[in-house]
PDB file of C-alpha atoms in Angstrom:
ATOM      1  CA  MET A  17      33.837 100.459  80.687  1.00  0.00           C
ATOM      2  CA  ARG A  18      34.737 102.278  84.152  1.00  0.00           C
ATOM      3  CA  VAL A  19      37.342 100.217  86.420  1.00  0.00           C
ATOM      4  CA  VAL A  20      38.803 101.381  89.679  1.00  0.00           C
ATOM      5  CA  PHE A  21      41.697  99.889  90.927  1.00  0.00           C
ATOM      6  CA  HIS A  22      42.163  99.978  94.357  1.00  0.00           C
ATOM      7  CA  ILE A  23      45.965  99.886  95.645  1.00  0.00           C
ATOM      8  CA  HIS A  24      47.171  99.541  99.529  1.00  0.00           C
ATOM      9  CA  ASP A  25      50.139  97.757  99.600  1.00  0.00           C
ATOM     10  CA  GLU A  26      53.530  99.570  98.216  1.00  0.00           C
ATOM     11  CA  SER A  27      54.898  96.309  96.504  1.00  0.00           C
ATOM     12  CA  MET A  28      51.614  95.883  94.279  1.00  0.00           C
ATOM     13  CA  TRP A  29      52.298  98.859  92.395  1.00  0.00           C
ATOM     14  CA  ILE A  30      53.960  96.844  89.300  1.00  0.00           C
ATOM     15  CA  THR A  31      51.272  94.518  89.078  1.00  0.00           C
ATOM     16  CA  CYS A  32      48.508  97.252  89.206  1.00  0.00           C
ATOM     17  CA  LEU A  33      49.940  99.400  86.630  1.00  0.00           C
ATOM     18  CA  ALA A  34      50.537  95.825  84.553  1.00  0.00           C
ATOM     19  CA  ASN A  35      46.700  95.480  84.916  1.00  0.00           C
ATOM     20  CA  VAL A  36      45.883  99.099  83.891  1.00  0.00           C
ATOM     21  CA  LYS A  37      47.892  98.505  80.698  1.00  0.00           C
ATOM     22  CA  ASN A  38      46.253  95.271  79.912  1.00  0.00           C
ATOM     23  CA  PHE A  39      42.648  96.589  80.848  1.00  0.00           C
ATOM     24  CA  LEU A  40      43.550  99.709  78.301  1.00  0.00           C
ATOM     25  CA  GLU A  41      44.613  97.219  75.882  1.00  0.00           C
ATOM     26  CA  MET A  42      41.442  94.668  76.293  1.00  0.00           C
ATOM     27  CA  GLY A  43      39.372  97.438  76.097  1.00  0.00           C
ATOM     28  CA  GLN A  44      40.458  99.874  73.074  1.00  0.00           C
ATOM     29  CA  ASP A  45      37.290  99.391  71.141  1.00  0.00           C
ATOM     30  CA  GLU A  46      35.188 100.612  73.619  1.00  0.00           C
ATOM     31  CA  GLN A  47      33.778 103.764  73.222  1.00  0.00           C
ATOM     32  CA  GLU A  48      33.870 104.883  77.284  1.00  0.00           C
ATOM     33  CA  ILE A  49      36.934 103.399  79.255  1.00  0.00           C
ATOM     34  CA  LYS A  50      37.576 105.570  82.425  1.00  0.00           C
ATOM     35  CA  VAL A  51      40.021 104.368  85.092  1.00  0.00           C
ATOM     36  CA  GLU A  52      40.635 105.226  88.470  1.00  0.00           C
ATOM     37  CA  VAL A  53      43.568 104.122  90.215  1.00  0.00           C
ATOM     38  CA  VAL A  54      43.178 104.696  93.909  1.00  0.00           C
ATOM     39  CA  ALA A  55      46.164 104.623  96.366  1.00  0.00           C
ATOM     40  CA  ASN A  56      46.321 104.803  99.954  1.00  0.00           C
ATOM     41  CA  GLY A  57      48.172 103.726 103.059  1.00  0.00           C
ATOM     42  CA  PRO A  58      51.531 102.655 102.732  1.00  0.00           C
ATOM     43  CA  ALA A  59      50.787 102.567  98.697  1.00  0.00           C
ATOM     44  CA  ILE A  60      51.009 106.715  98.262  1.00  0.00           C
ATOM     45  CA  LYS A  61      54.486 106.214  98.756  1.00  0.00           C
ATOM     46  CA  GLY A  62      54.738 104.438  95.026  1.00  0.00           C
ATOM     47  CA  TYR A  63      54.106 108.183  93.819  1.00  0.00           C
ATOM     48  CA  LEU A  64      57.501 108.893  95.637  1.00  0.00           C
ATOM     49  CA  ASN A  65      59.594 106.462  93.293  1.00  0.00           C
ATOM     50  CA  GLY A  66      60.750 107.831  89.780  1.00  0.00           C
ATOM     51  CA  SER A  67      60.533 104.867  87.866  1.00  0.00           C
ATOM     52  CA  ILE A  68      56.308 104.390  88.913  1.00  0.00           C
ATOM     53  CA  CYS A  69      55.723 108.004  88.323  1.00  0.00           C
ATOM     54  CA  GLN A  70      57.393 107.537  84.446  1.00  0.00           C
ATOM     55  CA  LYS A  71      54.967 105.185  83.797  1.00  0.00           C
ATOM     56  CA  ILE A  72      52.113 107.005  85.561  1.00  0.00           C
ATOM     57  CA  GLU A  73      52.695 109.604  83.367  1.00  0.00           C
ATOM     58  CA  HIS A  74      52.717 107.372  80.303  1.00  0.00           C
ATOM     59  CA  PHE A  75      49.088 106.319  81.380  1.00  0.00           C
ATOM     60  CA  ILE A  76      48.304 110.184  82.288  1.00  0.00           C
ATOM     61  CA  GLN A  77      48.894 111.305  78.889  1.00  0.00           C
ATOM     62  CA  THR A  78      46.112 109.294  77.597  1.00  0.00           C
ATOM     63  CA  ASP A  79      43.165 110.956  79.136  1.00  0.00           C
ATOM     64  CA  HIS A  80      41.782 107.961  80.096  1.00  0.00           C
ATOM     65  CA  VAL A  81      43.698 107.197  83.140  1.00  0.00           C
ATOM     66  CA  THR A  82      43.478 109.489  86.517  1.00  0.00           C
ATOM     67  CA  PHE A  83      45.650 108.149  89.742  1.00  0.00           C
ATOM     68  CA  SER A  84      44.599 109.610  92.791  1.00  0.00           C
ATOM     69  CA  SER A  85      46.089 109.277  96.210  1.00  0.00           C
ATOM     70  CA  CYS A  86      44.457 109.557  99.526  1.00  0.00           C
ATOM     71  CA  GLN A  87      44.965 112.951 101.679  1.00  0.00           C
ATOM     72  CA  LYS A  88      44.402 111.119 105.082  1.00  0.00           C
ATOM     73  CA  ALA A  89      47.214 108.633 104.608  1.00  0.00           C
ATOM     74  CA  MET A  90      49.708 111.849 103.213  1.00  0.00           C
ATOM     75  CA  VAL A  91      49.154 113.414 105.942  1.00  0.00           C
ATOM     76  CA  ASN A  92      49.285 110.297 108.493  1.00  0.00           C
ATOM     77  CA  GLN A  93      52.677 109.679 106.470  1.00  0.00           C
ATOM     78  CA  GLY A  94      54.169 113.116 106.714  1.00  0.00           C
ATOM     79  CA  ILE A  95      53.700 113.284 102.552  1.00  0.00           C
ATOM     80  CA  LYS A  96      53.243 116.433 100.764  1.00  0.00           C
ATOM     81  CA  GLU A  97      51.015 117.291  97.268  1.00  0.00           C
ATOM     82  CA  SER A  98      54.608 118.416  96.438  1.00  0.00           C
ATOM     83  CA  ASP A  99      56.616 115.506  97.160  1.00  0.00           C
ATOM     84  CA  PHE A 100      54.989 113.277  94.656  1.00  0.00           C
ATOM     85  CA  LEU A 101      56.723 112.994  91.487  1.00  0.00           C
ATOM     86  CA  THR A 102      53.854 113.658  88.932  1.00  0.00           C
ATOM     87  CA  LYS A 103      50.556 115.037  88.467  1.00  0.00           C
ATOM     88  CA  ILE A 104      48.640 113.220  91.114  1.00  0.00           C
ATOM     89  CA  LYS A 105      44.662 113.620  92.111  1.00  0.00           C
ATOM     90  CA  ILE A 106      44.490 114.326  96.183  1.00  0.00           C
ATOM     91  CA  VAL A 107      41.347 113.040  97.506  1.00  0.00           C
ATOM     92  CA  PRO A 108      39.906 113.437 101.172  1.00  0.00           C
ATOM     93  CA  SER A 109      39.736 109.940 101.862  1.00  0.00           C
ATOM     94  CA  GLY A 110      40.842 107.040  99.651  1.00  0.00           C
ATOM     95  CA  VAL A 111      38.128 104.483 101.578  1.00  0.00           C
ATOM     96  CA  PHE A 112      35.334 107.041 100.329  1.00  0.00           C
ATOM     97  CA  ARG A 113      36.812 107.730  96.923  1.00  0.00           C
ATOM     98  CA  LEU A 114      36.287 103.998  96.375  1.00  0.00           C
ATOM     99  CA  VAL A 115      32.895 104.295  97.319  1.00  0.00           C
ATOM    100  CA  GLU A 116      32.228 107.337  95.212  1.00  0.00           C
ATOM    101  CA  LEU A 117      33.514 105.642  92.125  1.00  0.00           C
ATOM    102  CA  GLN A 118      31.368 102.130  92.936  1.00  0.00           C
ATOM    103  CA  GLN A 119      28.528 104.263  92.994  1.00  0.00           C
ATOM    104  CA  GLN A 120      28.843 105.728  89.458  1.00  0.00           C
ATOM    105  CA  LYS A 121      29.004 102.311  88.177  1.00  0.00           C
ATOM    106  CA  PHE A 122      32.896 101.485  88.517  1.00  0.00           C
ATOM    107  CA  ALA A 123      33.948  97.833  88.310  1.00  0.00           C
ATOM    108  CA  TYR A 124      36.171  97.483  91.521  1.00  0.00           C
ATOM    109  CA  ILE A 125      39.674  95.636  91.023  1.00  0.00           C
ATOM    110  CA  LYS A 126      41.680  95.119  94.602  1.00  0.00           C
ATOM    111  CA  VAL A 127      45.509  95.055  93.723  1.00  0.00           C
TER     112      VAL A 127
END
């Protein structure tokens, strides 16, 4: 099972992370689980939040979950990769990444 969670609203991080947790729990018997969380717009500021990044680091350790940030949003908001509090994959465009993943048969969930 493959799923991409799309987060655009910074206030939705707790909900997003709860959805990822629930998905992983329900899919634990599946052979292939892949999750990517794509943040764009104001949501990329979640990667600057210590408590959110603590939870993200827990998910990253599972090898099933990737978190990515839209580089265009980073430029627009004056955020550098070194500002992030945890290891995040930088993608040139969040919207383009969402399309790429859907073409790779990832289910799309808007948070």
